[in-house]
Amino acid sequence: MKEQGKIFLGLSVFVLAMAVTYGLWTNNSDHGIEAAGTTALFLAFALCAFIGYYLAFTARRVDSGAGDNPEAEVADDSGELGFFAPHSWQPLSLAVGGALAFLGVIFGWWLMFWSLPIILIGLFGWVFEFYRGENQNQ
């Protein structure tokens, strides 16, 4: 984690330099500094700094991983990634409900009344998928 923290802190210094450069470059005596791009770059600097500080702070509390060892192999950092559902229809229900909701923004808000039950069915089905049926207690 130490290396990732150094990378993000270095990136934050670069983004800060680019934000200052962009702000000075777009400074026009008639209109002032271009606000949207300058603000976005300063926010990107803050986000990179937050992530870099978190990774550097956390690296002191945990054991060094394979990414911190220059002699490490890719297989040294392998392990369990987590549990993933092998088959589920719930993402399809959420996708159909989300598509109808976005179509409701285009064609009319009345379409939200049709999409909301489909989204809720998909959401509750996905959350409680392993509490019922053949995959219970897995």
PDB file of N, CA, C and O in Angstrom, residues 91-121:
ATOM      1  N   PRO A  91     -30.196  -8.682 -11.402  1.00  0.00           N
ATOM      2  CA  PRO A  91     -29.621  -7.549 -12.145  1.00  0.00           C
ATOM      3  C   PRO A  91     -30.405  -7.212 -13.411  1.00  0.00           C
ATOM      4  O   PRO A  91     -30.489  -6.039 -13.794  1.00  0.00           O
ATOM      5  N   LEU A  92     -31.003  -8.223 -14.049  1.00  0.00           N
ATOM      6  CA  LEU A  92     -31.825  -7.964 -15.231  1.00  0.00           C
ATOM      7  C   LEU A  92     -33.057  -7.146 -14.860  1.00  0.00           C
ATOM      8  O   LEU A  92     -33.431  -6.215 -15.571  1.00  0.00           O
ATOM      9  N   SER A  93     -33.669  -7.487 -13.727  1.00  0.00           N
ATOM     10  CA  SER A  93     -34.829  -6.733 -13.269  1.00  0.00           C
ATOM     11  C   SER A  93     -34.443  -5.291 -12.949  1.00  0.00           C
ATOM     12  O   SER A  93     -35.171  -4.354 -13.298  1.00  0.00           O
ATOM     13  N   LEU A  94     -33.304  -5.089 -12.303  1.00  0.00           N
ATOM     14  CA  LEU A  94     -32.846  -3.732 -12.007  1.00  0.00           C
ATOM     15  C   LEU A  94     -32.519  -2.965 -13.281  1.00  0.00           C
ATOM     16  O   LEU A  94     -32.773  -1.761 -13.378  1.00  0.00           O
ATOM     17  N   ALA A  95     -31.963  -3.641 -14.270  1.00  0.00           N
ATOM     18  CA  ALA A  95     -31.632  -2.975 -15.527  1.00  0.00           C
ATOM     19  C   ALA A  95     -32.893  -2.555 -16.274  1.00  0.00           C
ATOM     20  O   ALA A  95     -32.971  -1.437 -16.798  1.00  0.00           O
ATOM     21  N   VAL A  96     -33.896  -3.412 -16.306  1.00  0.00           N
ATOM     22  CA  VAL A  96     -35.150  -3.066 -16.985  1.00  0.00           C
ATOM     23  C   VAL A  96     -35.842  -1.925 -16.249  1.00  0.00           C
ATOM     24  O   VAL A  96     -36.316  -0.958 -16.868  1.00  0.00           O
ATOM     25  N   GLY A  97     -35.877  -1.989 -14.912  1.00  0.00           N
ATOM     26  CA  GLY A  97     -36.489  -0.914 -14.146  1.00  0.00           C
ATOM     27  C   GLY A  97     -35.729   0.400 -14.287  1.00  0.00           C
ATOM     28  O   GLY A  97     -36.332   1.465 -14.402  1.00  0.00           O
ATOM     29  N   GLY A  98     -34.401   0.329 -14.299  1.00  0.00           N
ATOM     30  CA  GLY A  98     -33.611   1.538 -14.489  1.00  0.00           C
ATOM     31  C   GLY A  98     -33.786   2.128 -15.873  1.00  0.00           C
ATOM     32  O   GLY A  98     -33.851   3.349 -16.043  1.00  0.00           O
ATOM     33  N   ALA A  99     -33.883   1.267 -16.884  1.00  0.00           N
ATOM     34  CA  ALA A  99     -34.107   1.763 -18.243  1.00  0.00           C
ATOM     35  C   ALA A  99     -35.463   2.441 -18.357  1.00  0.00           C
ATOM     36  O   ALA A  99     -35.592   3.502 -18.977  1.00  0.00           O
ATOM     37  N   LEU A 100     -36.481   1.845 -17.737  1.00  0.00           N
ATOM     38  CA  LEU A 100     -37.795   2.485 -17.754  1.00  0.00           C
ATOM     39  C   LEU A 100     -37.781   3.812 -16.996  1.00  0.00           C
ATOM     40  O   LEU A 100     -38.440   4.771 -17.391  1.00  0.00           O
ATOM     41  N   ALA A 101     -37.013   3.876 -15.892  1.00  0.00           N
ATOM     42  CA  ALA A 101     -36.933   5.123 -15.133  1.00  0.00           C
ATOM     43  C   ALA A 101     -36.268   6.213 -15.956  1.00  0.00           C
ATOM     44  O   ALA A 101     -36.712   7.367 -15.961  1.00  0.00           O
ATOM     45  N   PHE A 102     -35.207   5.887 -16.674  1.00  0.00           N
ATOM     46  CA  PHE A 102     -34.562   6.885 -17.514  1.00  0.00           C
ATOM     47  C   PHE A 102     -35.441   7.276 -18.708  1.00  0.00           C
ATOM     48  O   PHE A 102     -35.407   8.416 -19.154  1.00  0.00           O
ATOM     49  N   LEU A 103     -36.208   6.322 -19.209  1.00  0.00           N
ATOM     50  CA  LEU A 103     -37.165   6.676 -20.250  1.00  0.00           C
ATOM     51  C   LEU A 103     -38.264   7.576 -19.696  1.00  0.00           C
ATOM     52  O   LEU A 103     -38.817   8.403 -20.426  1.00  0.00           O
ATOM     53  N   GLY A 104     -38.560   7.410 -18.395  1.00  0.00           N
ATOM     54  CA  GLY A 104     -39.532   8.289 -17.760  1.00  0.00           C
ATOM     55  C   GLY A 104     -39.066   9.727 -17.711  1.00  0.00           C
ATOM     56  O   GLY A 104     -39.871  10.653 -17.784  1.00  0.00           O
ATOM     57  N   VAL A 105     -37.778   9.948 -17.609  1.00  0.00           N
ATOM     58  CA  VAL A 105     -37.250  11.313 -17.646  1.00  0.00           C
ATOM     59  C   VAL A 105     -37.460  11.904 -19.035  1.00  0.00           C
ATOM     60  O   VAL A 105     -37.739  13.096 -19.177  1.00  0.00           O
ATOM     61  N   ILE A 106     -37.365  11.081 -20.048  1.00  0.00           N
ATOM     62  CA  ILE A 106     -37.496  11.571 -21.424  1.00  0.00           C
ATOM     63  C   ILE A 106     -38.965  11.766 -21.809  1.00  0.00           C
ATOM     64  O   ILE A 106     -39.353  12.830 -22.292  1.00  0.00           O
ATOM     65  N   PHE A 107     -39.788  10.726 -21.602  1.00  0.00           N
ATOM     66  CA  PHE A 107     -41.147  10.741 -22.134  1.00  0.00           C
ATOM     67  C   PHE A 107     -42.192  11.256 -21.155  1.00  0.00           C
ATOM     68  O   PHE A 107     -43.270  11.646 -21.561  1.00  0.00           O
ATOM     69  N   GLY A 108     -41.925  11.189 -19.889  1.00  0.00           N
ATOM     70  CA  GLY A 108     -42.891  11.668 -18.908  1.00  0.00           C
ATOM     71  C   GLY A 108     -42.692  10.968 -17.581  1.00  0.00           C
ATOM     72  O   GLY A 108     -42.334   9.780 -17.531  1.00  0.00           O
ATOM     73  N   TRP A 109     -42.976  11.705 -16.518  1.00  0.00           N
ATOM     74  CA  TRP A 109     -42.733  11.160 -15.184  1.00  0.00           C
ATOM     75  C   TRP A 109     -43.708  10.052 -14.818  1.00  0.00           C
ATOM     76  O   TRP A 109     -43.481   9.319 -13.854  1.00  0.00           O
ATOM     77  N   TRP A 110     -44.800   9.908 -15.564  1.00  0.00           N
ATOM     78  CA  TRP A 110     -45.755   8.846 -15.287  1.00  0.00           C
ATOM     79  C   TRP A 110     -45.129   7.462 -15.454  1.00  0.00           C
ATOM     80  O   TRP A 110     -45.585   6.495 -14.847  1.00  0.00           O
ATOM     81  N   LEU A 111     -44.077   7.375 -16.270  1.00  0.00           N
ATOM     82  CA  LEU A 111     -43.410   6.090 -16.482  1.00  0.00           C
ATOM     83  C   LEU A 111     -42.669   5.612 -15.233  1.00  0.00           C
ATOM     84  O   LEU A 111     -42.381   4.427 -15.095  1.00  0.00           O
ATOM     85  N   MET A 112     -42.399   6.528 -14.304  1.00  0.00           N
ATOM     86  CA  MET A 112     -41.757   6.140 -13.042  1.00  0.00           C
ATOM     87  C   MET A 112     -42.661   5.220 -12.218  1.00  0.00           C
ATOM     88  O   MET A 112     -42.157   4.378 -11.473  1.00  0.00           O
ATOM     89  N   PHE A 113     -43.980   5.386 -12.345  1.00  0.00           N
ATOM     90  CA  PHE A 113     -44.893   4.518 -11.606  1.00  0.00           C
ATOM     91  C   PHE A 113     -44.793   3.066 -12.064  1.00  0.00           C
ATOM     92  O   PHE A 113     -45.099   2.153 -11.304  1.00  0.00           O
ATOM     93  N   TRP A 114     -44.401   2.845 -13.313  1.00  0.00           N
ATOM     94  CA  TRP A 114     -44.203   1.488 -13.813  1.00  0.00           C
ATOM     95  C   TRP A 114     -42.818   0.975 -13.470  1.00  0.00           C
ATOM     96  O   TRP A 114     -42.618  -0.226 -13.280  1.00  0.00           O
ATOM     97  N   SER A 115     -41.839   1.855 -13.428  1.00  0.00           N
ATOM     98  CA  SER A 115     -40.465   1.409 -13.207  1.00  0.00           C
ATOM     99  C   SER A 115     -40.153   1.182 -11.740  1.00  0.00           C
ATOM    100  O   SER A 115     -39.346   0.308 -11.404  1.00  0.00           O
ATOM    101  N   LEU A 116     -40.758   1.949 -10.832  1.00  0.00           N
ATOM    102  CA  LEU A 116     -40.444   1.823  -9.415  1.00  0.00           C
ATOM    103  C   LEU A 116     -40.732   0.428  -8.856  1.00  0.00           C
ATOM    104  O   LEU A 116     -39.881  -0.131  -8.151  1.00  0.00           O
ATOM    105  N   PRO A 117     -41.877  -0.203  -9.137  1.00  0.00           N
ATOM    106  CA  PRO A 117     -42.087  -1.574  -8.631  1.00  0.00           C
ATOM    107  C   PRO A 117     -41.078  -2.572  -9.197  1.00  0.00           C
ATOM    108  O   PRO A 117     -40.624  -3.475  -8.482  1.00  0.00           O
ATOM    109  N   ILE A 118     -40.693  -2.409 -10.443  1.00  0.00           N
ATOM    110  CA  ILE A 118     -39.720  -3.327 -11.037  1.00  0.00           C
ATOM    111  C   ILE A 118     -38.357  -3.150 -10.364  1.00  0.00           C
ATOM    112  O   ILE A 118     -37.660  -4.134 -10.066  1.00  0.00           O
ATOM    113  N   ILE A 119     -37.973  -1.902 -10.099  1.00  0.00           N
ATOM    114  CA  ILE A 119     -36.703  -1.645  -9.408  1.00  0.00           C
ATOM    115  C   ILE A 119     -36.737  -2.217  -7.997  1.00  0.00           C
ATOM    116  O   ILE A 119     -35.777  -2.844  -7.545  1.00  0.00           O
ATOM    117  N   LEU A 120     -37.839  -2.013  -7.278  1.00  0.00           N
ATOM    118  CA  LEU A 120     -37.943  -2.516  -5.905  1.00  0.00           C
ATOM    119  C   LEU A 120     -37.934  -4.040  -5.862  1.00  0.00           C
ATOM    120  O   LEU A 120     -37.309  -4.634  -4.974  1.00  0.00           O
ATOM    121  N   ILE A 121     -38.601  -4.691  -6.809  1.00  0.00           N
ATOM    122  CA  ILE A 121     -38.575  -6.156  -6.866  1.00  0.00           C
ATOM    123  C   ILE A 121     -37.145  -6.651  -7.105  1.00  0.00           C
ATOM    124  O   ILE A 121     -36.669  -7.576  -6.439  1.00  0.00           O
TER     125      ILE A 121
END
